[in-house]
Backbone as a printed PyTorch tensor [residue, N CA C, xyz], in Angstrom:
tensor([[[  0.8490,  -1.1820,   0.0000],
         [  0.0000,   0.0000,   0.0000],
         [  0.8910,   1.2420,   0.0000]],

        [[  1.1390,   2.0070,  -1.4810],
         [  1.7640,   3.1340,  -1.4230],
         [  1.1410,   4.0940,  -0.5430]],

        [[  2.2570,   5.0270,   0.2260],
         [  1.4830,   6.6310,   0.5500],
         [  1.7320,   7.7330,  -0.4960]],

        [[  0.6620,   8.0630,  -0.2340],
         [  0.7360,   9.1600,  -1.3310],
         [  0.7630,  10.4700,  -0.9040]],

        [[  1.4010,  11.4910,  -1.6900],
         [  1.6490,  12.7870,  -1.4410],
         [  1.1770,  13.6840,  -2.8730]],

        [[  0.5790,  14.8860,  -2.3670],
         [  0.6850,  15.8240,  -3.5580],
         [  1.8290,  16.6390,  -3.4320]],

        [[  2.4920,  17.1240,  -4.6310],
         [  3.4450,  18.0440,  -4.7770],
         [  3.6190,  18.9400,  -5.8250]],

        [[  3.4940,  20.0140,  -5.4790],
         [  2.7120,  21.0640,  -6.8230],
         [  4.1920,  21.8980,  -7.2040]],

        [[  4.4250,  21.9260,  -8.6550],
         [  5.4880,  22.8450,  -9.0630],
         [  4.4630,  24.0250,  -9.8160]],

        [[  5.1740,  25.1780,  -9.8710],
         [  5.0530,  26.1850,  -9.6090],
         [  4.4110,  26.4720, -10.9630]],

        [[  3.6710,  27.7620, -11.8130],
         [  3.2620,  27.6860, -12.8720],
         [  3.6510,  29.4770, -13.5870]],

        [[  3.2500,  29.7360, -13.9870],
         [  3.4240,  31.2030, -14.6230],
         [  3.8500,  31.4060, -15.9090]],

        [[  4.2380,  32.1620, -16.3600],
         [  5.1440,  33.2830, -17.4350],
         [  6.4820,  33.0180, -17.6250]],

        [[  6.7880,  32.7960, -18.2710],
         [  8.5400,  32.5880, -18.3850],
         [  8.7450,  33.8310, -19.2150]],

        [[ 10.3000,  34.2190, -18.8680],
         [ 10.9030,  35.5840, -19.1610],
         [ 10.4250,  35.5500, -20.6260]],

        [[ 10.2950,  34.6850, -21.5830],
         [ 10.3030,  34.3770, -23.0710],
         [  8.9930,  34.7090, -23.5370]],

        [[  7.5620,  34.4560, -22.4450],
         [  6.5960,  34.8260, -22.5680],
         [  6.0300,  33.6620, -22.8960]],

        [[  6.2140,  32.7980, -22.5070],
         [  5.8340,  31.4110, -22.9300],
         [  5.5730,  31.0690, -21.3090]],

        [[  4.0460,  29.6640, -21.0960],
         [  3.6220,  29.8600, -20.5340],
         [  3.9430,  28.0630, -19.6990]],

        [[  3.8080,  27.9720, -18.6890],
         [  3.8630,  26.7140, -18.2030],
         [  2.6240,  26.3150, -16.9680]],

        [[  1.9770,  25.1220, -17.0500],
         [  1.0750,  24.6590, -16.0590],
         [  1.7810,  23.7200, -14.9080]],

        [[  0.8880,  24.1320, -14.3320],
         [  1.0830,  23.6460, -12.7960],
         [  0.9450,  21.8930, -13.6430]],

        [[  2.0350,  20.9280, -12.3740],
         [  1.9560,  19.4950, -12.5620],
         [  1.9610,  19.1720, -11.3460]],

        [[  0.7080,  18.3100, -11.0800],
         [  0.5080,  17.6120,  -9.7590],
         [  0.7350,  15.9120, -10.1860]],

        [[  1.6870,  15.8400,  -8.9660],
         [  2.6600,  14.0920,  -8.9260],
         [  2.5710,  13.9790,  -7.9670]],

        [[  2.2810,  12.2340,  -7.9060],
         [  1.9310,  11.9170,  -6.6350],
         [  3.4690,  10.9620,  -6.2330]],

        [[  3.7000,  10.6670,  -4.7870],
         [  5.3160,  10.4100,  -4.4210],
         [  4.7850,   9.1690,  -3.7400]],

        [[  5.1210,   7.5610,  -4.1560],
         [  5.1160,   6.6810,  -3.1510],
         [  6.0990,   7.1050,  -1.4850]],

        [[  5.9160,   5.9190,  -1.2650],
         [  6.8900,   5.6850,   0.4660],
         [  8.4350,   6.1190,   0.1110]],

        [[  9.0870,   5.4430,  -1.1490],
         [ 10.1560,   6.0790,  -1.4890],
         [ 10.6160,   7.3570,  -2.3740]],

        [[  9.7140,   8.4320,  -2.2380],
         [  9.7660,   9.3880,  -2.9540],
         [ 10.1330,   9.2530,  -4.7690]],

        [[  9.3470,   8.1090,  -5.0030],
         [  9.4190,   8.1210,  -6.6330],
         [  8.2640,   8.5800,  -7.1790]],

        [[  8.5380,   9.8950,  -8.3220],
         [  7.3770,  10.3120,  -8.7300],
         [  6.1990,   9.6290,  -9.5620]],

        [[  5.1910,   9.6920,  -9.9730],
         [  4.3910,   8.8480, -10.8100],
         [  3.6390,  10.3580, -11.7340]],

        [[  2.9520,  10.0660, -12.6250],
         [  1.9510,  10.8460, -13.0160],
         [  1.0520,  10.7670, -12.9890]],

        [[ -0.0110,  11.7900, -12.5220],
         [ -0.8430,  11.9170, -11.8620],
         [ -2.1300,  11.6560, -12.4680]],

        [[ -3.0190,  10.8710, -12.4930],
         [ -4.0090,  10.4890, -13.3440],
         [ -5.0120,  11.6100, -13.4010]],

        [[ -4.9100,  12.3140, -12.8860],
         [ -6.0540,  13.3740, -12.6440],
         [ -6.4440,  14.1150, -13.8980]],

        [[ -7.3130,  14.5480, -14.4560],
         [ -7.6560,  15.6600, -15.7420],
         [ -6.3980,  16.9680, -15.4460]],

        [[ -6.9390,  17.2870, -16.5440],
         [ -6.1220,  18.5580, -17.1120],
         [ -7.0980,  19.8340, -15.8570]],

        [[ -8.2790,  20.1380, -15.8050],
         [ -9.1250,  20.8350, -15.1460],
         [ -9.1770,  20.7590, -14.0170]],

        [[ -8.8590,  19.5750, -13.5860],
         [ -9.0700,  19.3500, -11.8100],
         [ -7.7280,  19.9090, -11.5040]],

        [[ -6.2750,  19.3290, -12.2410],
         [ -4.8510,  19.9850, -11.8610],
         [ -5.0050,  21.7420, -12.4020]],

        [[ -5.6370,  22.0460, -13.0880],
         [ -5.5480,  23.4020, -13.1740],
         [ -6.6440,  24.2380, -11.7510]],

        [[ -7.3320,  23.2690, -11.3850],
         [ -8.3080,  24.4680, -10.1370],
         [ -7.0700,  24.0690,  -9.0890]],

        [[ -6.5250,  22.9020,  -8.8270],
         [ -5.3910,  22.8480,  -7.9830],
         [ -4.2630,  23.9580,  -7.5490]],

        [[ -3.8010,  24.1180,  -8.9910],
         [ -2.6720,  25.1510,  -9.1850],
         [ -3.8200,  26.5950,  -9.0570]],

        [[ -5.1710,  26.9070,  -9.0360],
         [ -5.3280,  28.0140,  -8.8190],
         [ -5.7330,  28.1560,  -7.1340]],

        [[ -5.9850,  27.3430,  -6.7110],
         [ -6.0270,  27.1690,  -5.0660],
         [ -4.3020,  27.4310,  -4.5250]],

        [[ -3.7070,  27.0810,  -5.1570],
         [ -1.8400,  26.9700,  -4.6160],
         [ -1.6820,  27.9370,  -5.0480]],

        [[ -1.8640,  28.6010,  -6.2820],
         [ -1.5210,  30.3400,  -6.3220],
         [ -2.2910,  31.0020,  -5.0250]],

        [[ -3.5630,  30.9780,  -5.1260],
         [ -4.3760,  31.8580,  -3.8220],
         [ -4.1290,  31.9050,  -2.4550]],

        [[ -3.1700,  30.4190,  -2.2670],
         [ -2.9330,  30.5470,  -0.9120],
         [ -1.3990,  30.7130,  -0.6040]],

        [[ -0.5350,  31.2610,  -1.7290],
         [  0.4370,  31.1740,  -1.5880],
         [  0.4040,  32.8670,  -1.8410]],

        [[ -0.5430,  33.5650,  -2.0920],
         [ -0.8700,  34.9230,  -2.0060],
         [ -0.9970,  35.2900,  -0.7740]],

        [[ -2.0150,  34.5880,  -0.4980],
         [ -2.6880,  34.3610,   1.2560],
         [ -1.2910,  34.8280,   1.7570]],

        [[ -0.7310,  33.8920,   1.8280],
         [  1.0450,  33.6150,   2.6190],
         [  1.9120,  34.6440,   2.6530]],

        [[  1.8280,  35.3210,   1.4570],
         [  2.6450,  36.3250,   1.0140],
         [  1.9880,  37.7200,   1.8600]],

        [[  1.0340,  38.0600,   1.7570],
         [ -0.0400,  38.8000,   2.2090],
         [  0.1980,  38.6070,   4.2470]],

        [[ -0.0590,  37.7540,   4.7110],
         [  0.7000,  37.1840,   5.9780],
         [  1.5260,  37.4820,   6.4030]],

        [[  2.7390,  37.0010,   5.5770],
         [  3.7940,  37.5050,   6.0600],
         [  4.5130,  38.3650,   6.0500]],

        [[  3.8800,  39.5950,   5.0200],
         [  3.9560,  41.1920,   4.8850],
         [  3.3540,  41.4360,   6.7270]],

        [[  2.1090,  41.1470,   7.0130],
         [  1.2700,  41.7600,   8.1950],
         [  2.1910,  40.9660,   9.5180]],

        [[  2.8240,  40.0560,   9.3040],
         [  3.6340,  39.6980,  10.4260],
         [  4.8980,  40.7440,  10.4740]],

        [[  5.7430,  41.2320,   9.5820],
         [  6.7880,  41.8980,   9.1160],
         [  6.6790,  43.2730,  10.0560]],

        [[  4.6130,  43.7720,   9.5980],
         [  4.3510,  45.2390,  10.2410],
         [  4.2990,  45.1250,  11.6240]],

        [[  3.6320,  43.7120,  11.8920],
         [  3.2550,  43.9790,  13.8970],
         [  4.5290,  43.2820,  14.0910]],

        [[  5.5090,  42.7560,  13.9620],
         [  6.7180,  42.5640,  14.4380],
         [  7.3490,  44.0390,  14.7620]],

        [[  7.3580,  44.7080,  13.8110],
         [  7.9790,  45.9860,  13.7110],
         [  7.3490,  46.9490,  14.5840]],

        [[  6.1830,  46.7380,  14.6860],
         [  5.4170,  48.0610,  15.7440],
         [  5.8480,  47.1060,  17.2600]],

        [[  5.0010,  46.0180,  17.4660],
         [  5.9980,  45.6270,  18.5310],
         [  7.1970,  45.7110,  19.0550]],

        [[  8.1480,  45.5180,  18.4650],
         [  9.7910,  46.0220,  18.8480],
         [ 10.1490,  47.5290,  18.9930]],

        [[  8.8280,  48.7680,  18.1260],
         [  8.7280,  50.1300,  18.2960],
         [  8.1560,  50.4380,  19.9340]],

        [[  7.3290,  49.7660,  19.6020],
         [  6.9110,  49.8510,  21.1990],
         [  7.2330,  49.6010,  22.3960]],

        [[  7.9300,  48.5440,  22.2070],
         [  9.0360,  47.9120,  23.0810],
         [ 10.0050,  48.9250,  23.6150]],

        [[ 11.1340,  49.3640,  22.5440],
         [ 11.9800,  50.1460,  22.4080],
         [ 11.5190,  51.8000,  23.3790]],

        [[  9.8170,  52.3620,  22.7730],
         [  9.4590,  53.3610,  23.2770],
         [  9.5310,  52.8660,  24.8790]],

        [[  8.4700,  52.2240,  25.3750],
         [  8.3140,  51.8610,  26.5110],
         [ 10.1630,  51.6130,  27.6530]],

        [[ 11.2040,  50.8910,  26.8540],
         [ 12.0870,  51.0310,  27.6040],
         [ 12.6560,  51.8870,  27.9330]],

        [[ 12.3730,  53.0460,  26.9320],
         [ 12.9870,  54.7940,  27.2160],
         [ 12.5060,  55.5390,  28.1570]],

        [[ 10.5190,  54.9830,  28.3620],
         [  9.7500,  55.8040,  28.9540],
         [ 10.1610,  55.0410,  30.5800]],

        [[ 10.3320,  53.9250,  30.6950],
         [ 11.3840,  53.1060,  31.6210],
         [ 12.2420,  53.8670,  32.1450]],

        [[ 13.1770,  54.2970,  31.3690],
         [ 14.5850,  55.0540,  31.4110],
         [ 14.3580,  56.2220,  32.3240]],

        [[ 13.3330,  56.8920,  31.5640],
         [ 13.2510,  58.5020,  32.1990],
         [ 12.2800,  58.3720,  33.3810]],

        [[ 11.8350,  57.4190,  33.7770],
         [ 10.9850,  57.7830,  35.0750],
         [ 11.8690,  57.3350,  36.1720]],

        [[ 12.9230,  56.3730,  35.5230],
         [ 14.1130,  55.9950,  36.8150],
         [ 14.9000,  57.2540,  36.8830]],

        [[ 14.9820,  58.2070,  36.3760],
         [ 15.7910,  59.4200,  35.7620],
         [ 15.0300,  60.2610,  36.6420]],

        [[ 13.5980,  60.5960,  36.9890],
         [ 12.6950,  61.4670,  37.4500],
         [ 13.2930,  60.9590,  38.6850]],

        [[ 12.9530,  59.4750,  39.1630],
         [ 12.9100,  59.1010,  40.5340],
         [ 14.3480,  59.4670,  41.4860]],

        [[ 15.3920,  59.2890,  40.3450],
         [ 16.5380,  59.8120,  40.9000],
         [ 16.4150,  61.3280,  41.0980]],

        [[ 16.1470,  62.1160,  40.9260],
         [ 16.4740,  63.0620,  40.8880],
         [ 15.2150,  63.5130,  42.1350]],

        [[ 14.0720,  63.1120,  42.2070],
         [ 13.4780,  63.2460,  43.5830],
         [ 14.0220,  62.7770,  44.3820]],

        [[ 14.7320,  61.9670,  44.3030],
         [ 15.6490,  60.9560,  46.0060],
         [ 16.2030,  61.8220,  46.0090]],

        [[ 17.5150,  62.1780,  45.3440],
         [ 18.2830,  63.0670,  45.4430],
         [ 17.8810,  64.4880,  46.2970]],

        [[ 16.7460,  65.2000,  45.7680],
         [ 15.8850,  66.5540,  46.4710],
         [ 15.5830,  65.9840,  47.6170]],

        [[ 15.2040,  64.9030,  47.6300],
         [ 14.4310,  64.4110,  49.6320],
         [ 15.4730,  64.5310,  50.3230]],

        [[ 17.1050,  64.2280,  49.5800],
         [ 18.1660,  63.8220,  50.5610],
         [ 18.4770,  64.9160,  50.9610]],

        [[ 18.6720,  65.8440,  49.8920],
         [ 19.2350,  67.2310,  50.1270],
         [ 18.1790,  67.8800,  51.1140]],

        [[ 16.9690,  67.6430,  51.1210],
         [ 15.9680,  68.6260,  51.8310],
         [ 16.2390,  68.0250,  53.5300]],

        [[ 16.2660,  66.9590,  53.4330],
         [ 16.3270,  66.1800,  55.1080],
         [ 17.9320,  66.8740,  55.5420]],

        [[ 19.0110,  66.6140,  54.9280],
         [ 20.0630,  67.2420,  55.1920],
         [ 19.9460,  68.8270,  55.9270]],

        [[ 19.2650,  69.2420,  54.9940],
         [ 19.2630,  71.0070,  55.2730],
         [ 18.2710,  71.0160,  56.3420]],

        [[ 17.1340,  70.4290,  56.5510],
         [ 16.0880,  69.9720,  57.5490],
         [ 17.1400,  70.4400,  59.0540]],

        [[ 17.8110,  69.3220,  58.6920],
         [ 18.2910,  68.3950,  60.1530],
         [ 19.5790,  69.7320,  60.6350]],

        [[ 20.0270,  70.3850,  59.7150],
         [ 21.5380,  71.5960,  59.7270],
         [ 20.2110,  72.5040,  60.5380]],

        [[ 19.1090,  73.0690,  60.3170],
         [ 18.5700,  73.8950,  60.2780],
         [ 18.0360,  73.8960,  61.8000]],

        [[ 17.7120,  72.4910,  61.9290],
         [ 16.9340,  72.0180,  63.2260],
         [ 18.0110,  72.1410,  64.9060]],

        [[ 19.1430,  71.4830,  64.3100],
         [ 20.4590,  71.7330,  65.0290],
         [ 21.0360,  72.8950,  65.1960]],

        [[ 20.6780,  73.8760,  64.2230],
         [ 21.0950,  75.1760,  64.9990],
         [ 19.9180,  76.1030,  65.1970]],

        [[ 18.4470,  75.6230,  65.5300],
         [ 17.7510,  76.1700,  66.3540],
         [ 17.9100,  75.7970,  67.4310]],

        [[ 18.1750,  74.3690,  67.7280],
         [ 18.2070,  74.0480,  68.9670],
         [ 19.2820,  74.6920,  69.5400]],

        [[ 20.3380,  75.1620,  68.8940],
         [ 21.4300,  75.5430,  69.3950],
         [ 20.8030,  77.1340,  69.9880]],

        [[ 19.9660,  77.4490,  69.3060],
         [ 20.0670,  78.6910,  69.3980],
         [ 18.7590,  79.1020,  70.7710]],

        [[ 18.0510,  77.8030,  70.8690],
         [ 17.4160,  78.3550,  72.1880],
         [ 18.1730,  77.8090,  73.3320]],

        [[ 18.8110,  77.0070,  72.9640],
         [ 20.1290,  76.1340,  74.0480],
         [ 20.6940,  77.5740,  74.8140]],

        [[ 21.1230,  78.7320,  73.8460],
         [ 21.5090,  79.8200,  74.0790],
         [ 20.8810,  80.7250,  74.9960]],

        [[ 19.7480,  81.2280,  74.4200],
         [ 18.5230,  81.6510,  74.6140],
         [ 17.9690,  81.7710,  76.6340]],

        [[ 18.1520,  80.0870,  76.6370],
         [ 17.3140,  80.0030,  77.9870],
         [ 18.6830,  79.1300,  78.9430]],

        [[ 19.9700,  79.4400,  78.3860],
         [ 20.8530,  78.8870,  79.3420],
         [ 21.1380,  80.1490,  80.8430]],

        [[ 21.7840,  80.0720,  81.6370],
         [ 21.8440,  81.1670,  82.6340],
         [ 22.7820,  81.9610,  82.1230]],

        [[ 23.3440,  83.3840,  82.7460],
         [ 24.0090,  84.1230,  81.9840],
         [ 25.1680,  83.9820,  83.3870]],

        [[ 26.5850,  84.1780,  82.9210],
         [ 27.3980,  83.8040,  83.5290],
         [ 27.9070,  85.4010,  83.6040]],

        [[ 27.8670,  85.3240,  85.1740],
         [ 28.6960,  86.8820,  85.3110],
         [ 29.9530,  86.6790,  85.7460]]])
């Protein structure tokens, strides 16, 4: 019991302007070709189903090409917008540090200064 396979070669226009049809062959278990008993009409709606979906394909893999590309745009945006909010956050730590610093200088020499204030006066 052979298995059988379809295998469609390609059809079109040759540079010469001369024209060639699609040939559907069927492949036993050892990949030996046979010819295909089928009509001339049934192998020609064949070859126009294998053009249409090899359009399909083409068509596909243009629209994979675009959302690949906006994906990796977006990607790219998003790691920048990443970038600059670690960029924002630094730069608020930074202001909290500086503000607690000056806080704490400010606090230490009030205290100093009522330390002064309400100590006894030495005659």
């Amino acid at each position: 019991m052979a298995e059988h396979q379809k295998r469609s070669h390609g059809h079109g226009t040759e540079a010469d302007g001369s024209s060639h049809e699609m040939v559907l062959r069927t492949f036993d278990r050892n990949g030996v070709a046979k010819n295909s008993s089928k009509d001339g009409s049934t192998s020609s709606v064949k070859a126009c189903e294998v053009e249409k979906i090899g359009r399909r394909l083409s068509i596909l893999e243009e629209d994979t090409r675009a959302m690949k590309k906006a994906l990796f745009d977006s990607l790219e945006e998003r790691r920048n917008l990443v970038y600059e909010i670690n960029q924002q956050f630094q730069i608020i730590n930074k202001s909290h540090a500086l503000y607690n610093e000056v806080a704490a200088a400010l606090m230490a020499s009030l205290e100093d200064h009522d330390e002064t204030l309400h100590s006894p006066k030495v005659k």
